[in-house]
Coordinates of C-alpha atoms and ligand atoms in Angstrom, one line a residue:
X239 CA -167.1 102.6 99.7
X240 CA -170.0 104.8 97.9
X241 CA -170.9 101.5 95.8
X242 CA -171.1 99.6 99.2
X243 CA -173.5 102.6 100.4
X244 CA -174.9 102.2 97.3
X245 CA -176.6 99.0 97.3
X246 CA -178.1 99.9 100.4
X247 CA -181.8 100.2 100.3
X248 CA -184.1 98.5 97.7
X249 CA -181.8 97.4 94.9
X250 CA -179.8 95.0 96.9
X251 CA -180.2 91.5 96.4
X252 CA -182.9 89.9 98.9
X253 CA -180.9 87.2 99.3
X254 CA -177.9 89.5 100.8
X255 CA -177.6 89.5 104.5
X256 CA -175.7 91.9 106.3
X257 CA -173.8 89.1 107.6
X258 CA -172.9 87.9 104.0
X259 CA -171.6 91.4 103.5
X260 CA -169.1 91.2 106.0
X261 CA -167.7 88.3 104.9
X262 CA -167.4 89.5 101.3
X263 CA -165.7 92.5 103.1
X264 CA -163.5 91.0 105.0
X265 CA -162.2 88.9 102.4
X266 CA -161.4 91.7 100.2
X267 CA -159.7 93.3 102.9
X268 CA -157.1 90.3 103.5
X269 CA -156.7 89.7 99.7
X270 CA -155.6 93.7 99.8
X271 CA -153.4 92.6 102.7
X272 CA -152.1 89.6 101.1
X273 CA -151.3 92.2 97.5
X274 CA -149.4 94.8 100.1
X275 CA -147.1 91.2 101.3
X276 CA -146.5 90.1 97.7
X277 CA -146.1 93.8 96.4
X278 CA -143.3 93.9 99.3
X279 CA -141.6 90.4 98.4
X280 CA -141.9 91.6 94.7
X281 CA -139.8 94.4 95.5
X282 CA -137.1 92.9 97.7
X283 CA -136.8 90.1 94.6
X284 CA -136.4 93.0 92.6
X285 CA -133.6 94.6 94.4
X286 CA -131.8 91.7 95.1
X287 CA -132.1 90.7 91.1
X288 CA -131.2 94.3 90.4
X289 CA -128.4 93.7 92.6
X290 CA -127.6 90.1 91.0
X291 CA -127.4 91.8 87.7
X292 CA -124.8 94.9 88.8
X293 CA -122.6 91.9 90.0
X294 CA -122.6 89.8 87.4
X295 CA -122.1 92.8 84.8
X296 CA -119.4 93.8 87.1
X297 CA -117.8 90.3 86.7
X298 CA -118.4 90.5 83.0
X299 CA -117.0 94.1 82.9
X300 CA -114.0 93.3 84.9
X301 CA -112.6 89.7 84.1
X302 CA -109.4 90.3 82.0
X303 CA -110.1 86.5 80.6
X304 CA -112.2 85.8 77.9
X305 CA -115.8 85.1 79.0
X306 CA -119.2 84.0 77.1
X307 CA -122.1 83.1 78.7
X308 CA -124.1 80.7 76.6
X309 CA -128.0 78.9 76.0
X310 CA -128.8 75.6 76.2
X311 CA -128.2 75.3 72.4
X312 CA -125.0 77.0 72.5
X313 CA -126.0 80.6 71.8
X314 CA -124.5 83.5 73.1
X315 CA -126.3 85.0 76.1
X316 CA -124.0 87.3 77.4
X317 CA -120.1 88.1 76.9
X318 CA -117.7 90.1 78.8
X319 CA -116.1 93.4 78.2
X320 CA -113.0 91.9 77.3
X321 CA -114.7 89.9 74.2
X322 CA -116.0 93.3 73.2
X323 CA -112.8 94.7 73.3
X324 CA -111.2 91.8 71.6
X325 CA -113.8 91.2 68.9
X326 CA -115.3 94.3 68.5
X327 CA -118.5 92.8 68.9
X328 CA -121.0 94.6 71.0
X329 CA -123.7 92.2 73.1
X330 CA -126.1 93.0 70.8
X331 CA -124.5 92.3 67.9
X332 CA -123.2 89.1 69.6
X333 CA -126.2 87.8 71.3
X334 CA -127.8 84.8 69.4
X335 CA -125.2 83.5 67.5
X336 CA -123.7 80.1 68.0
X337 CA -120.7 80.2 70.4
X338 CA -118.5 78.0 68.0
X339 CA -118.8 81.2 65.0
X340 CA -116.7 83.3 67.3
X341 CA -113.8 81.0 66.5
X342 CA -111.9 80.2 63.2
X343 CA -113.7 78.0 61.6
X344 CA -112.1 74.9 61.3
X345 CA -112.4 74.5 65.2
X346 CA -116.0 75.4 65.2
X347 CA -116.6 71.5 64.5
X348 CA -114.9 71.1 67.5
X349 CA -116.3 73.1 69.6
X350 CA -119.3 72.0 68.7
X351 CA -118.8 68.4 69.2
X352 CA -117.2 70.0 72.9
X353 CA -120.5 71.1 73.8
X354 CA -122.1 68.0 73.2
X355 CA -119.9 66.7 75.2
X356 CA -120.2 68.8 77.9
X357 CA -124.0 68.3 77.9
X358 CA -123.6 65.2 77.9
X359 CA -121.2 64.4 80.9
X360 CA -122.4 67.5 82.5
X361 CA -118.4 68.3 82.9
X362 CA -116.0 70.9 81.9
X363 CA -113.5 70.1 79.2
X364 CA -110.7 72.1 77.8
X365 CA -108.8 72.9 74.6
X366 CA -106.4 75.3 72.9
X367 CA -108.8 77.9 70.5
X368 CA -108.3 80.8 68.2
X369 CA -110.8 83.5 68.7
X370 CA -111.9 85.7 66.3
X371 CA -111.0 89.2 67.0
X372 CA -110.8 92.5 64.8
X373 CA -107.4 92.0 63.8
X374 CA -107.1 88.6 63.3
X375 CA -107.1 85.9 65.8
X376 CA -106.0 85.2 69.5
X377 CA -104.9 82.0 70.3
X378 CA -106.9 81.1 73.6
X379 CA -106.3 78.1 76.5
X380 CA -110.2 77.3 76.6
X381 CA -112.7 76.1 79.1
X382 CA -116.1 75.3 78.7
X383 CA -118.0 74.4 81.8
X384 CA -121.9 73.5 81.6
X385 CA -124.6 75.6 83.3
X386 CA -126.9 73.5 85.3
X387 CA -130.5 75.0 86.3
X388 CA -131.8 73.8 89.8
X389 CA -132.8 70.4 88.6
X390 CA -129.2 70.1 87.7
X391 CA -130.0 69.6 84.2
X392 CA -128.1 71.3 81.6
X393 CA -129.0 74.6 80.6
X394 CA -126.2 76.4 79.2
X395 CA -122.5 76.8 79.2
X396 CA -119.7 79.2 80.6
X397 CA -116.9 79.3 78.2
X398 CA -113.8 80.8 79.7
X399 CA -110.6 81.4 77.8
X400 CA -107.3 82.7 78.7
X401 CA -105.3 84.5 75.5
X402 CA -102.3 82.0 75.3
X403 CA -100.4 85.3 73.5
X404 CA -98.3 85.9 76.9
X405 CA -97.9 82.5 78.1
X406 CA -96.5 81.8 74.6
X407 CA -94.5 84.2 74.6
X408 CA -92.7 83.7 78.2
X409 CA -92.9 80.1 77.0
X410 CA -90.7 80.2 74.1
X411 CA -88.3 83.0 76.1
X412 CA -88.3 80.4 78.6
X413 CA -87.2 77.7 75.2
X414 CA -84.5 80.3 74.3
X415 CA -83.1 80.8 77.7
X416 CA -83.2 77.0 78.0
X417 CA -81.3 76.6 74.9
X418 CA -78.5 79.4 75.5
X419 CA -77.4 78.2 78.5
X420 CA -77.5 74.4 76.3
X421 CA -74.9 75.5 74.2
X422 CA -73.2 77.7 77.2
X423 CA -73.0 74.2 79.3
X424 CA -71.6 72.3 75.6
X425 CA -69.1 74.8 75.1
X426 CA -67.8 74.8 78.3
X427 CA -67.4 70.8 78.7
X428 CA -65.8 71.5 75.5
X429 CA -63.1 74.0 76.9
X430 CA -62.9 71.4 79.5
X431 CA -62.0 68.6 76.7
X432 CA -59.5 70.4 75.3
X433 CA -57.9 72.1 78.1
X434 CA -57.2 68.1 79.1
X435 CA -56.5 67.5 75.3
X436 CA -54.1 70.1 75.6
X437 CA -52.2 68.1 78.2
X438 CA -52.6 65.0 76.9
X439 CA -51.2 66.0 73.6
X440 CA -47.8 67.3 75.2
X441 CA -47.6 63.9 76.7
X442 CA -48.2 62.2 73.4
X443 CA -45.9 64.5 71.8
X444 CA -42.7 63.4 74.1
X445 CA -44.0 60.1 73.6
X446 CA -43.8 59.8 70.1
X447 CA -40.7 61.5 69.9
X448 CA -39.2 58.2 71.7
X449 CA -40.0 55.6 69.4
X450 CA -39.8 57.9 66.6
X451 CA -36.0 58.8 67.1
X452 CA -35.2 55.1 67.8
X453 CA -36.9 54.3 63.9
X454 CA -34.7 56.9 62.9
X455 CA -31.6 56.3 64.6
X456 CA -31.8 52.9 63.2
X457 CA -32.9 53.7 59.6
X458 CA -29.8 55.8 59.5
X459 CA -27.7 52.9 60.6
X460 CA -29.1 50.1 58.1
X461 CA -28.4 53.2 55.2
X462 CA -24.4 52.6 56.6
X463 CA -24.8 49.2 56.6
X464 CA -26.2 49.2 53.5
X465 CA -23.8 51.4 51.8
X466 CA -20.8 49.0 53.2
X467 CA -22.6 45.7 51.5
X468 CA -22.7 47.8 47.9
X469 CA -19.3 48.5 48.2
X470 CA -18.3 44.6 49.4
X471 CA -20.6 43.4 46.6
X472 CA -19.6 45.3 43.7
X473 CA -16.3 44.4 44.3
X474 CA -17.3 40.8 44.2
X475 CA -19.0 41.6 40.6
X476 CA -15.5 42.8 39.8
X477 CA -14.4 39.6 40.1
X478 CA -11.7 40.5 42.9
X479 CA -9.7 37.6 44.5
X480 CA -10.3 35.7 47.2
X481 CA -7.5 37.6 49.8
X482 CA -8.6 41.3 48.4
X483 CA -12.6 40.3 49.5
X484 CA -11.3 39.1 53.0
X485 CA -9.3 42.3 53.5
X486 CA -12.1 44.5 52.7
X487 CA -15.0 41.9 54.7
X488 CA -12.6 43.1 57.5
X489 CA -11.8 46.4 57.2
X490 CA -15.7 47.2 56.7
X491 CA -16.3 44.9 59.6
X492 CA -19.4 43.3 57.6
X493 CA -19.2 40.1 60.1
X494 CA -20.1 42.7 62.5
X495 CA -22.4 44.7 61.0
X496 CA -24.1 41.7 59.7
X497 CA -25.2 40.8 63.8
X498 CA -26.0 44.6 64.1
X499 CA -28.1 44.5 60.5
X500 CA -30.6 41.6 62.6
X501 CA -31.0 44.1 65.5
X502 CA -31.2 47.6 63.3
X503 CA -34.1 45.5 61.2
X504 CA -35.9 44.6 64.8
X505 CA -35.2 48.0 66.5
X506 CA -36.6 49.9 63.5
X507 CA -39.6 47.2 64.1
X508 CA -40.1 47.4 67.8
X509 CA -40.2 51.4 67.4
X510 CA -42.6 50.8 64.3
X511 CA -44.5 48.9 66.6
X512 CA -44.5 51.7 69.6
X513 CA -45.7 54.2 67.5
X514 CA -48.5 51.8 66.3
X515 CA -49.2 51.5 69.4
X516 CA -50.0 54.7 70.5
X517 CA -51.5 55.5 67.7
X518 CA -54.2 52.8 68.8
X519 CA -54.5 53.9 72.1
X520 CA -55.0 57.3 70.8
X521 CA -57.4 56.8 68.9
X522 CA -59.9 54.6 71.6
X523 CA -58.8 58.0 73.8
X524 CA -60.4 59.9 71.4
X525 CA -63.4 58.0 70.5
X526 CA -66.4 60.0 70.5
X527 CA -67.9 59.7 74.1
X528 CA -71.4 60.6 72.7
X529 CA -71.5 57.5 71.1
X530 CA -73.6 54.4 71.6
X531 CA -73.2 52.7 75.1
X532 CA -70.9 49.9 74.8
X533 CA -69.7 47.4 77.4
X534 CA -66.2 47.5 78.1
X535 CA -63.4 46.1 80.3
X536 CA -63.0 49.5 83.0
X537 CA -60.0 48.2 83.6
X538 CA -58.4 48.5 80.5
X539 CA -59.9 51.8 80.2
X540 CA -58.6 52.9 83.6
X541 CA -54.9 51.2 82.5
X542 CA -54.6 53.2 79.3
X543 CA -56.0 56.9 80.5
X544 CA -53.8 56.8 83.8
X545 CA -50.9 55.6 82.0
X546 CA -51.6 58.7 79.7
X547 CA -51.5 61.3 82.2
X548 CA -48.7 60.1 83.7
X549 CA -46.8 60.5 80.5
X550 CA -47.7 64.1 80.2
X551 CA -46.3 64.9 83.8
X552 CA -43.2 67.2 84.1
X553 CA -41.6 65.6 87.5
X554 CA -41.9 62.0 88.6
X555 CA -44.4 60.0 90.2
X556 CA -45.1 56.5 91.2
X557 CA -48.5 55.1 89.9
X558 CA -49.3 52.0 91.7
X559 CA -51.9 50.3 90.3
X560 CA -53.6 47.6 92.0
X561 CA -55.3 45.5 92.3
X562 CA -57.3 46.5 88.8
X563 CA -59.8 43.7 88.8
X564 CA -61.4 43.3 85.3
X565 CA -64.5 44.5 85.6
X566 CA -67.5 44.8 82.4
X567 CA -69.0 48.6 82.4
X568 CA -72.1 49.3 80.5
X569 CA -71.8 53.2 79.3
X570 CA -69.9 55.3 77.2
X571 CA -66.2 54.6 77.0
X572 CA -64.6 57.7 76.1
X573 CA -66.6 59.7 78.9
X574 CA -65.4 57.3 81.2
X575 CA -61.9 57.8 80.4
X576 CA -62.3 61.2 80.8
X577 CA -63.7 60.7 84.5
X578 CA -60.2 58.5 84.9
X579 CA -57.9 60.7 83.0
X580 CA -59.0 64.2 85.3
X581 CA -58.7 62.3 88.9
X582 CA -55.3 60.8 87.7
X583 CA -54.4 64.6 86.7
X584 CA -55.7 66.2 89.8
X585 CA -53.7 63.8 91.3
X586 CA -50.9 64.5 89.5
X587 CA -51.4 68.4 89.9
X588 CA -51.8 67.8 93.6
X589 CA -48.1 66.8 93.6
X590 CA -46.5 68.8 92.0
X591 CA -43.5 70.2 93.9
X592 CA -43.5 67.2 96.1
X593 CA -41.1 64.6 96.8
X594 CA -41.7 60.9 96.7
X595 CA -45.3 61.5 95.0
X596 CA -47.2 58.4 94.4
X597 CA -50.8 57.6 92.8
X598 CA -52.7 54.3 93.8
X599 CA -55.5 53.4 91.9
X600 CA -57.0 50.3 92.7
X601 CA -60.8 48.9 91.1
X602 CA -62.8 46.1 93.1
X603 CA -66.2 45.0 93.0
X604 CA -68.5 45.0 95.4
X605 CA -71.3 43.1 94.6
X606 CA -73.4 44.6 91.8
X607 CA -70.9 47.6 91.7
X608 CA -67.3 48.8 90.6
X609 CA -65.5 50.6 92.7
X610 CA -62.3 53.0 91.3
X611 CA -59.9 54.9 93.7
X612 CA -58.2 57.4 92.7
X613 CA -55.3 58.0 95.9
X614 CA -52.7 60.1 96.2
X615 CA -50.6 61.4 98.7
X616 CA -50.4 65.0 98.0
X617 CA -51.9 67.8 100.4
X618 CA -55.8 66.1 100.2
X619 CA -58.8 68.4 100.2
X620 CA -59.1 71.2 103.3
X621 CA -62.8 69.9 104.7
X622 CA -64.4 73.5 104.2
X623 CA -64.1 72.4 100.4
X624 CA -65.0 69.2 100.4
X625 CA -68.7 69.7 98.8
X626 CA -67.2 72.7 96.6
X627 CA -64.9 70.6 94.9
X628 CA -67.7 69.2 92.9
X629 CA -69.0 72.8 91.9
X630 CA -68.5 73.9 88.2
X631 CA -66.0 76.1 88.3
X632 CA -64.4 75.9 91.5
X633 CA -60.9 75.6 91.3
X634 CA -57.7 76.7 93.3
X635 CA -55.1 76.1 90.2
X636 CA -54.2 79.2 87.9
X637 CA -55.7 80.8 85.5
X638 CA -54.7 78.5 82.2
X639 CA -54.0 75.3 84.3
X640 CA -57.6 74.6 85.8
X641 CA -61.1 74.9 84.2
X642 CA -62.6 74.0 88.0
X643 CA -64.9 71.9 85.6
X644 CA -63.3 68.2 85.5
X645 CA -64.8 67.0 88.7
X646 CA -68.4 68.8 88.1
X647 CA -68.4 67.1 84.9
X648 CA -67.0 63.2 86.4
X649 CA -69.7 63.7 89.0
X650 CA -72.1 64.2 86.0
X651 CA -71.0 61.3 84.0
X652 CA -70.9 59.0 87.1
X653 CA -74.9 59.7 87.6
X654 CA -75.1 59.3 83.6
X655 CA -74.2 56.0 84.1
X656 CA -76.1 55.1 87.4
X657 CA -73.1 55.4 89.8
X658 CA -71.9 58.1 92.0
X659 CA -68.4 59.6 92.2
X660 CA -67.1 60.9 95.7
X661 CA -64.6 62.1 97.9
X662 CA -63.7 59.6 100.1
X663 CA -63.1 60.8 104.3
X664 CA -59.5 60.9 106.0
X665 CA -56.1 61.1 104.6
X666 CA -53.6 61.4 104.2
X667 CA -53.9 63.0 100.6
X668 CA -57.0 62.8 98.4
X669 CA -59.1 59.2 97.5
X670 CA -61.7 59.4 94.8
X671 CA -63.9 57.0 94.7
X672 CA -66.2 56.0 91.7
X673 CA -69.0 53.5 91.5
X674 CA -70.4 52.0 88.7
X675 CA -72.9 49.4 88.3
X676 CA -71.4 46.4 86.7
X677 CA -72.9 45.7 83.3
X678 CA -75.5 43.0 83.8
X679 CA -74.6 39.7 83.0
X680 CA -70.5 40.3 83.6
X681 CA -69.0 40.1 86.9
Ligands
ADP861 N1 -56.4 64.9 94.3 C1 -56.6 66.1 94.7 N2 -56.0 66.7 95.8 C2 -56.2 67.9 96.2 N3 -57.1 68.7 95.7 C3 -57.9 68.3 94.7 C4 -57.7 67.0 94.1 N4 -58.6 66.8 93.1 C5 -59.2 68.0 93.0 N5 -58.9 68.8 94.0 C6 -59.4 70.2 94.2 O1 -60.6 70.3 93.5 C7 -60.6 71.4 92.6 C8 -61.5 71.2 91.4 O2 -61.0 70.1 90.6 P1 -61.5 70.0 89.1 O3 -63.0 70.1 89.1 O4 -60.9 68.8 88.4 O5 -61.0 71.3 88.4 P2 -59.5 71.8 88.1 O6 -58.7 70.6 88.0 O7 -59.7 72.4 86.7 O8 -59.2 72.8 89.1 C9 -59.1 71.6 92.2 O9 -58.8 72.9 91.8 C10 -58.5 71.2 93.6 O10 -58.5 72.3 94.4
MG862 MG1 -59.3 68.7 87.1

């Protein structure tokens, strides 16, 4: 104010009025007003920047994920602790460089063409990246979002990564686990297989011995018969007489054993022909179930795996079966007959000890499906075990005699093939029932 005093008297201007001076006072007074206001907004901005930045290096200190904060022409602006720690880089070190030369580098032309893309569609994208770090690389599930200033243009990007390391990891324990209990699953249908082969095979076993003994039996006979005819014949070489050959036609009963030759030649035959047979059947018994589907005649199937079972049994039992409709099954033939052959057996198994046992099985259609039942008249299934009876595992036969796995594995088959296989209500005894969609085109 000594300056204002100061051009009082003769040096101030004559053209300066007092009133002038006020104003030019005044005015300096409220732009001095107006510098306290913006000194005060300046330092609120301030603190609340000051504050913006602690966050944000909080964020960048504290994110676990991988996180680069970069320019409008893809240049790092800022990374997180966790890159540092990873790369070794420190921001300063980082800061400037194109995002894509912290990667391998054959993905940098990726990622570059990525941010392009990003700026363009002003969207985030994603892809599976290798980072550089000081040991090597880690492989990272990477996101790259675009920055957009308050226009909404782009001005920057926010790459995010997650190091793919664990997840890979728990990923391929996950493959492992997957594939133990694989082979756990195929090595217990196969104990399943050959627990059934096992009975199947002392069936085929008595089986064979039939026909087998009869070839025998009558081999044995046509060596007699053919020992007799040498004699008769040499003797006729010998030029014996008429009344010697009659004696001896007699007395080795060749007229006889002549009629008995014709039915030694066709007994041999039908028990050749037995055994033939069984071999066949064996062997579509056997065939491979993985195989291609086929489409086959579920009632021939159902005819030959019942009658196989029941040949294996120890005590009699009636098998009714009827009426057995022919009815075309697209699927796999051999795990079919394996569906047929365990109801008939659990069937079977269910009578045991009883008198007067008897197994029905009947197949109908019913419109677009085949139905099978399995009946039988034995104790049924108590209702508290209705549902369990489809459960791997769950049996109520001894240790060596039941796997508790036949009817989890029907029940799997049935769905294999589109159908459904169940425990029908009431009794008296058990009814199985299995659907399957007739093939198309076959009714
Ligand atoms: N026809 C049936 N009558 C009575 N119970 C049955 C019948 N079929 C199956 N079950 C019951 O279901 C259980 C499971 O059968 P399954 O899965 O074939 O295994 P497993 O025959 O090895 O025991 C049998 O142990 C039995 O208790
Ligand atoms: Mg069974």
């Amino acid at each position: 104010m000594a300056s204002q005093t100061g051009l009082t008297g003769p040096e101030r201007p004559p053209h300066f009025t007092d009133d002038a001076w006020i104003e030019v006072l005044s005015a300096v007074d409220r732009t001095y007003a107006d510098l306290v206001v913006y000194q005060e907004q300046l330092e609120r901005q301030n603190a609340e920047l000051e504050e913006m930045r602690t966050f944000l290096t909080a964020i960048l200190s504290s994110v676990s994920d991988v996180l680069i904060v970069a320019d409008r022409a893809g240049r790092v602006a800022r990374i997180s602790r966790s890159v540092m720690a990873l790369t070794g880089c420190t921001e300063a070190t980082a800061l400037g460089r194109p995002l894509a030369e912290m990667f391998e580098t054959g993905e940098r032309a990726v990622l570059g063409g990525l941010l392009q893309m990003v700026r363009d569609r002003r969207r985030s994208t994603g892809l599976e990246a290798n980072l550089l770090t000081a040991t090597g690389v880690e492989p990272l599930d990477v996101s790259i979002a675009p920055r957009l200033d308050d226009r909404g243009r782009v001005d920057g990007f926010v790459l995010t990564g997650r190091p793919m390391g664990a997840l890979r990891k728990a990923y391929a324990e996950l493959t492992d686990s997957h594939d133990a209990l694989k082979t756990a699953q195929a090595q217990l249908v196969r104990n399943e297989k050959l627990a059934s082969l096992g009975r199947l095979l002392a069936g085929v076993a008595h089986e064979l011995n039939n026909p087998i003994s009869f070839v025998y039996a009558n081999a044995h006979a046509l060596e007699r018969y053919a020992g007799k005819f040498e004699t008769y014949f040499a003797r006729v070489q010998e030029g014996a007489g008429r009344e010697e050959l009659i004696a001896l036609r007699q007395s080795l009963r060749l007229d006889r054993e002549m009629a008995n030759l014709r039915e030694a030649i066709q007994g041999a035959r039908d028990g050749a022909e037995r055994v033939r047979d069984i071999v066949e059947d064996l062997r579509r018994l056997s065939s491979d179930g993985s195989g291609e589907k086929t489409v086959f005649d579920l009632a021939e199937t159902v005819r030959i795996a019942a009658s196989w079972v029941m040949r294996g049994m120890k005590q009699p039992v009636a098998l009714v079966m009827e009426p057995l409709v022919p009815a075309k099954v697209l699927g796999r033939m051999g795990h079919v007959q394996q569906v047929v052959m365990n109801l008939v057996q659990n069937s079977v198994d269910a009578l045991e000890g009883r008198e007067s046992g008897e197994i029905r099985i009947s197949i109908q259609t019913e419109g677009q499906q085949v139905v099978l039942t399995v009946a039988d008249n034995g104790p049924g299934v108590p209702d508290e075990m209705r549902t369990s009876v489809f459960d791997p595992f769950f049996t109520t036969k001894p240790v060596g005699r039941g796997t508790g796995l036949g009817l989890s594995i029907s029940h799997k088959i049935a769905q294999e093939h589109g159908g459904s296989l169940s425990l029908a209500e009431g009794g008296p005894g058990a009814t199985f029932r299995l659907e399957l969609p007739l093939a198309e085109g076959a009714g």
